[in-house]
JSON list of C-alpha atoms in Angstrom, two decimals:
[
{"chain": "A", "resi": 1, "resn": "MET", "atom": "CA", "xyz": [-36.73, 12.29, 34.77]},
{"chain": "A", "resi": 2, "resn": "VAL", "atom": "CA", "xyz": [-39.51, 10.55, 36.65]},
{"chain": "A", "resi": 3, "resn": "ALA", "atom": "CA", "xyz": [-37.27, 9.90, 39.70]},
{"chain": "A", "resi": 4, "resn": "ALA", "atom": "CA", "xyz": [-35.96, 13.47, 39.60]},
{"chain": "A", "resi": 5, "resn": "LEU", "atom": "CA", "xyz": [-39.36, 14.87, 39.86]},
{"chain": "A", "resi": 6, "resn": "ARG", "atom": "CA", "xyz": [-40.71, 12.30, 42.46]},
{"chain": "A", "resi": 7, "resn": "SER", "atom": "CA", "xyz": [-37.91, 12.90, 45.01]},
{"chain": "A", "resi": 8, "resn": "ASP", "atom": "CA", "xyz": [-35.86, 15.94, 45.78]},
{"chain": "A", "resi": 9, "resn": "ALA", "atom": "CA", "xyz": [-33.34, 13.91, 47.81]},
{"chain": "A", "resi": 10, "resn": "GLY", "atom": "CA", "xyz": [-32.01, 11.48, 45.12]},
{"chain": "A", "resi": 11, "resn": "ALA", "atom": "CA", "xyz": [-29.24, 11.35, 42.67]},
{"chain": "A", "resi": 12, "resn": "SER", "atom": "CA", "xyz": [-31.67, 11.84, 39.76]},
{"chain": "A", "resi": 13, "resn": "ARG", "atom": "CA", "xyz": [-32.71, 15.31, 41.25]},
{"chain": "A", "resi": 14, "resn": "ARG", "atom": "CA", "xyz": [-29.00, 16.13, 41.78]},
{"chain": "A", "resi": 15, "resn": "LEU", "atom": "CA", "xyz": [-28.29, 15.35, 38.06]},
{"chain": "A", "resi": 16, "resn": "LEU", "atom": "CA", "xyz": [-31.24, 17.42, 36.95]},
{"chain": "A", "resi": 17, "resn": "LYS", "atom": "CA", "xyz": [-29.92, 20.47, 39.09]},
{"chain": "A", "resi": 18, "resn": "LEU", "atom": "CA", "xyz": [-26.48, 19.98, 37.48]},
{"chain": "A", "resi": 19, "resn": "LEU", "atom": "CA", "xyz": [-28.11, 20.16, 34.05]},
{"chain": "A", "resi": 20, "resn": "LEU", "atom": "CA", "xyz": [-30.13, 23.27, 35.00]},
{"chain": "A", "resi": 21, "resn": "ASP", "atom": "CA", "xyz": [-26.89, 24.86, 36.37]},
{"chain": "A", "resi": 22, "resn": "HIS", "atom": "CA", "xyz": [-25.15, 24.28, 33.03]},
{"chain": "A", "resi": 23, "resn": "ARG", "atom": "CA", "xyz": [-22.81, 21.76, 34.71]},
{"chain": "A", "resi": 24, "resn": "LEU", "atom": "CA", "xyz": [-24.01, 18.57, 32.87]},
{"chain": "A", "resi": 25, "resn": "SER", "atom": "CA", "xyz": [-24.64, 18.11, 29.13]},
{"chain": "A", "resi": 26, "resn": "VAL", "atom": "CA", "xyz": [-27.36, 15.88, 27.78]},
{"chain": "A", "resi": 27, "resn": "VAL", "atom": "CA", "xyz": [-28.83, 15.01, 24.40]},
{"chain": "A", "resi": 28, "resn": "ILE", "atom": "CA", "xyz": [-32.42, 15.03, 23.44]},
{"chain": "A", "resi": 29, "resn": "SER", "atom": "CA", "xyz": [-34.53, 14.29, 20.28]},
{"chain": "A", "resi": 30, "resn": "VAL", "atom": "CA", "xyz": [-38.05, 15.43, 19.45]},
{"chain": "A", "resi": 31, "resn": "PRO", "atom": "CA", "xyz": [-39.57, 11.98, 19.88]},
{"chain": "A", "resi": 32, "resn": "LEU", "atom": "CA", "xyz": [-37.78, 11.69, 23.34]},
{"chain": "A", "resi": 33, "resn": "ALA", "atom": "CA", "xyz": [-39.01, 15.07, 24.51]},
{"chain": "A", "resi": 34, "resn": "ILE", "atom": "CA", "xyz": [-42.57, 14.18, 23.54]},
{"chain": "A", "resi": 35, "resn": "GLU", "atom": "CA", "xyz": [-42.27, 10.88, 25.38]},
{"chain": "A", "resi": 36, "resn": "TYR", "atom": "CA", "xyz": [-41.01, 12.72, 28.51]},
{"chain": "A", "resi": 37, "resn": "GLU", "atom": "CA", "xyz": [-43.95, 15.05, 28.31]},
{"chain": "A", "resi": 38, "resn": "ALA", "atom": "CA", "xyz": [-46.38, 12.18, 27.92]},
{"chain": "A", "resi": 39, "resn": "VAL", "atom": "CA", "xyz": [-45.07, 10.25, 30.89]},
{"chain": "A", "resi": 40, "resn": "LEU", "atom": "CA", "xyz": [-44.38, 13.16, 33.18]},
{"chain": "A", "resi": 41, "resn": "THR", "atom": "CA", "xyz": [-47.99, 14.61, 32.66]},
{"chain": "A", "resi": 42, "resn": "ARG", "atom": "CA", "xyz": [-49.80, 11.44, 33.50]},
{"chain": "A", "resi": 43, "resn": "PRO", "atom": "CA", "xyz": [-52.10, 12.10, 36.49]},
{"chain": "A", "resi": 44, "resn": "GLU", "atom": "CA", "xyz": [-50.25, 9.69, 38.75]},
{"chain": "A", "resi": 45, "resn": "GLN", "atom": "CA", "xyz": [-46.86, 11.37, 37.90]},
{"chain": "A", "resi": 46, "resn": "LEU", "atom": "CA", "xyz": [-48.36, 14.81, 38.47]},
{"chain": "A", "resi": 47, "resn": "ALA", "atom": "CA", "xyz": [-49.67, 13.79, 41.86]},
{"chain": "A", "resi": 48, "resn": "ALA", "atom": "CA", "xyz": [-46.43, 12.18, 42.84]},
{"chain": "A", "resi": 49, "resn": "SER", "atom": "CA", "xyz": [-44.26, 15.17, 41.81]},
{"chain": "A", "resi": 50, "resn": "GLY", "atom": "CA", "xyz": [-46.56, 17.87, 43.19]},
{"chain": "A", "resi": 51, "resn": "LEU", "atom": "CA", "xyz": [-46.39, 19.72, 39.84]},
{"chain": "A", "resi": 52, "resn": "ASP", "atom": "CA", "xyz": [-49.05, 20.55, 37.36]},
{"chain": "A", "resi": 53, "resn": "ALA", "atom": "CA", "xyz": [-48.87, 20.04, 33.59]},
{"chain": "A", "resi": 54, "resn": "VAL", "atom": "CA", "xyz": [-47.89, 23.64, 33.01]},
{"chain": "A", "resi": 55, "resn": "GLU", "atom": "CA", "xyz": [-45.05, 23.47, 35.46]},
{"chain": "A", "resi": 56, "resn": "VAL", "atom": "CA", "xyz": [-43.85, 20.26, 33.79]},
{"chain": "A", "resi": 57, "resn": "GLY", "atom": "CA", "xyz": [-43.99, 21.94, 30.48]},
{"chain": "A", "resi": 58, "resn": "ILE", "atom": "CA", "xyz": [-41.88, 24.81, 31.65]},
{"chain": "A", "resi": 59, "resn": "LEU", "atom": "CA", "xyz": [-39.24, 22.43, 33.14]},
{"chain": "A", "resi": 60, "resn": "LEU", "atom": "CA", "xyz": [-39.18, 20.33, 29.81]},
{"chain": "A", "resi": 61, "resn": "ASP", "atom": "CA", "xyz": [-38.76, 23.62, 27.79]},
{"chain": "A", "resi": 62, "resn": "ALA", "atom": "CA", "xyz": [-35.80, 24.54, 29.96]},
{"chain": "A", "resi": 63, "resn": "ILE", "atom": "CA", "xyz": [-34.33, 21.02, 29.54]},
{"chain": "A", "resi": 64, "resn": "VAL", "atom": "CA", "xyz": [-34.74, 21.15, 25.82]},
{"chain": "A", "resi": 65, "resn": "ALA", "atom": "CA", "xyz": [-33.17, 24.57, 25.64]},
{"chain": "A", "resi": 66, "resn": "LEU", "atom": "CA", "xyz": [-30.14, 23.41, 27.50]},
{"chain": "A", "resi": 67, "resn": "ALA", "atom": "CA", "xyz": [-29.76, 20.01, 25.82]},
{"chain": "A", "resi": 68, "resn": "THR", "atom": "CA", "xyz": [-27.93, 19.31, 22.54]},
{"chain": "A", "resi": 69, "resn": "GLN", "atom": "CA", "xyz": [-30.87, 18.59, 20.21]},
{"chain": "A", "resi": 70, "resn": "VAL", "atom": "CA", "xyz": [-30.35, 15.53, 18.01]},
{"chain": "A", "resi": 71, "resn": "LYS", "atom": "CA", "xyz": [-31.80, 14.71, 14.74]},
{"chain": "A", "resi": 72, "resn": "LEU", "atom": "CA", "xyz": [-32.44, 10.99, 14.35]},
{"chain": "A", "resi": 73, "resn": "ALA", "atom": "CA", "xyz": [-30.56, 10.39, 11.11]},
{"chain": "A", "resi": 74, "resn": "PHE", "atom": "CA", "xyz": [-30.40, 6.62, 11.69]},
{"chain": "A", "resi": 75, "resn": "LEU", "atom": "CA", "xyz": [-33.00, 4.55, 13.44]},
{"chain": "A", "resi": 76, "resn": "TRP", "atom": "CA", "xyz": [-31.71, 1.32, 15.16]},
{"chain": "A", "resi": 77, "resn": "ARG", "atom": "CA", "xyz": [-34.97, -0.41, 15.74]},
{"chain": "A", "resi": 78, "resn": "PRO", "atom": "CA", "xyz": [-35.59, -2.86, 17.04]},
{"chain": "A", "resi": 79, "resn": "VAL", "atom": "CA", "xyz": [-32.58, -3.43, 19.28]},
{"chain": "A", "resi": 80, "resn": "LEU", "atom": "CA", "xyz": [-34.23, -3.37, 22.67]},
{"chain": "A", "resi": 81, "resn": "ARG", "atom": "CA", "xyz": [-37.39, -4.97, 23.98]},
{"chain": "A", "resi": 82, "resn": "ASP", "atom": "CA", "xyz": [-39.24, -1.75, 24.66]},
{"chain": "A", "resi": 83, "resn": "PRO", "atom": "CA", "xyz": [-39.77, 0.62, 21.78]},
{"chain": "A", "resi": 84, "resn": "ASN", "atom": "CA", "xyz": [-39.50, 3.58, 24.05]},
{"chain": "A", "resi": 85, "resn": "ASP", "atom": "CA", "xyz": [-36.13, 2.38, 25.20]},
{"chain": "A", "resi": 86, "resn": "ASP", "atom": "CA", "xyz": [-35.16, 2.11, 21.57]},
{"chain": "A", "resi": 87, "resn": "MET", "atom": "CA", "xyz": [-35.98, 5.85, 21.30]},
{"chain": "A", "resi": 88, "resn": "VAL", "atom": "CA", "xyz": [-33.56, 6.58, 24.07]},
{"chain": "A", "resi": 89, "resn": "LEU", "atom": "CA", "xyz": [-30.81, 4.46, 22.56]},
{"chain": "A", "resi": 90, "resn": "GLU", "atom": "CA", "xyz": [-31.42, 6.04, 19.05]},
{"chain": "A", "resi": 91, "resn": "THR", "atom": "CA", "xyz": [-31.05, 9.58, 20.58]},
{"chain": "A", "resi": 92, "resn": "ALA", "atom": "CA", "xyz": [-27.82, 8.54, 22.43]},
{"chain": "A", "resi": 93, "resn": "VAL", "atom": "CA", "xyz": [-26.33, 6.92, 19.32]},
{"chain": "A", "resi": 94, "resn": "ASN", "atom": "CA", "xyz": [-27.18, 9.81, 17.03]},
{"chain": "A", "resi": 95, "resn": "GLY", "atom": "CA", "xyz": [-26.17, 12.29, 19.55]},
{"chain": "A", "resi": 96, "resn": "GLY", "atom": "CA", "xyz": [-22.75, 10.78, 20.27]},
{"chain": "A", "resi": 97, "resn": "ALA", "atom": "CA", "xyz": [-23.57, 10.20, 23.96]},
{"chain": "A", "resi": 98, "resn": "ASP", "atom": "CA", "xyz": [-21.01, 8.42, 26.15]},
{"chain": "A", "resi": 99, "resn": "VAL", "atom": "CA", "xyz": [-23.66, 7.31, 28.75]},
{"chain": "A", "resi": 100, "resn": "ILE", "atom": "CA", "xyz": [-27.22, 6.46, 29.09]},
{"chain": "A", "resi": 101, "resn": "VAL", "atom": "CA", "xyz": [-28.39, 7.25, 32.60]},
{"chain": "A", "resi": 102, "resn": "THR", "atom": "CA", "xyz": [-31.19, 4.95, 33.86]},
{"chain": "A", "resi": 103, "resn": "PHE", "atom": "CA", "xyz": [-32.23, 2.74, 36.71]},
{"chain": "A", "resi": 104, "resn": "ASN", "atom": "CA", "xyz": [-33.16, 0.09, 34.04]},
{"chain": "A", "resi": 105, "resn": "ALA", "atom": "CA", "xyz": [-29.65, -0.96, 32.96]},
{"chain": "A", "resi": 106, "resn": "LYS", "atom": "CA", "xyz": [-30.65, -4.60, 32.26]},
{"chain": "A", "resi": 107, "resn": "ASP", "atom": "CA", "xyz": [-32.88, -3.48, 29.39]},
{"chain": "A", "resi": 108, "resn": "PHE", "atom": "CA", "xyz": [-30.10, -1.36, 27.90]},
{"chain": "A", "resi": 109, "resn": "ARG", "atom": "CA", "xyz": [-27.37, -4.07, 27.58]},
{"chain": "A", "resi": 110, "resn": "ALA", "atom": "CA", "xyz": [-27.30, -3.67, 23.81]},
{"chain": "A", "resi": 111, "resn": "ALA", "atom": "CA", "xyz": [-26.07, -0.09, 24.23]},
{"chain": "A", "resi": 112, "resn": "ALA", "atom": "CA", "xyz": [-22.51, -1.58, 24.66]},
{"chain": "A", "resi": 113, "resn": "GLN", "atom": "CA", "xyz": [-22.45, -2.53, 21.00]},
{"chain": "A", "resi": 114, "resn": "PHE", "atom": "CA", "xyz": [-22.53, 1.17, 20.23]},
{"chain": "A", "resi": 115, "resn": "GLY", "atom": "CA", "xyz": [-19.87, 2.06, 22.74]},
{"chain": "A", "resi": 116, "resn": "ILE", "atom": "CA", "xyz": [-22.32, 3.59, 25.19]},
{"chain": "A", "resi": 117, "resn": "ALA", "atom": "CA", "xyz": [-22.06, 2.98, 28.89]},
{"chain": "A", "resi": 118, "resn": "VAL", "atom": "CA", "xyz": [-25.28, 2.43, 30.96]},
{"chain": "A", "resi": 119, "resn": "LEU", "atom": "CA", "xyz": [-25.06, 3.89, 34.46]},
{"chain": "A", "resi": 120, "resn": "SER", "atom": "CA", "xyz": [-27.45, 4.70, 37.28]},
{"chain": "A", "resi": 121, "resn": "PRO", "atom": "CA", "xyz": [-27.73, 8.24, 38.39]},
{"chain": "A", "resi": 122, "resn": "GLY", "atom": "CA", "xyz": [-25.72, 7.51, 41.61]},
{"chain": "A", "resi": 123, "resn": "ASP", "atom": "CA", "xyz": [-22.92, 5.94, 39.42]},
{"chain": "A", "resi": 124, "resn": "VAL", "atom": "CA", "xyz": [-22.69, 9.05, 37.29]},
{"chain": "A", "resi": 125, "resn": "LEU", "atom": "CA", "xyz": [-22.50, 11.28, 40.35]},
{"chain": "A", "resi": 126, "resn": "ARG", "atom": "CA", "xyz": [-19.75, 9.10, 41.79]},
{"chain": "A", "resi": 127, "resn": "LEU", "atom": "CA", "xyz": [-17.77, 9.26, 38.51]},
{"chain": "A", "resi": 128, "resn": "ARG", "atom": "CA", "xyz": [-18.06, 13.06, 38.45]},
{"chain": "A", "resi": 129, "resn": "GLU", "atom": "CA", "xyz": [-16.70, 13.24, 41.98]},
{"chain": "A", "resi": 130, "resn": "ILE", "atom": "CA", "xyz": [-13.74, 11.03, 40.99]},
{"chain": "A", "resi": 131, "resn": "GLY", "atom": "CA", "xyz": [-13.12, 12.84, 37.72]}
]
């Protein structure tokens, strides 16, 4: 999400556009949505994205409306080093996701034990082009 808002030329932005065009499905949980809001409305993130907090809120509302909302029935903590990464993994596991999309693949190695691939935004776009 951070990369998608910081650059309009990258794979992350293309994935966000696919989601907003109903051509990509994602899962989200309440804790993950709150974390996205907290990160994306930090002053440095707002400055880098050129958005204000209201605009970020509108975008996040749209994402939540399009995403499959996941109730965290099972918590898998701690599995990863970063508790915020655990939140992403828990959402993916509880939501039956096939892939976690991140630039931080090394910190998500444990996702494999749940049958979840970890791919970069560019890798996801390349796979979509092949499939």
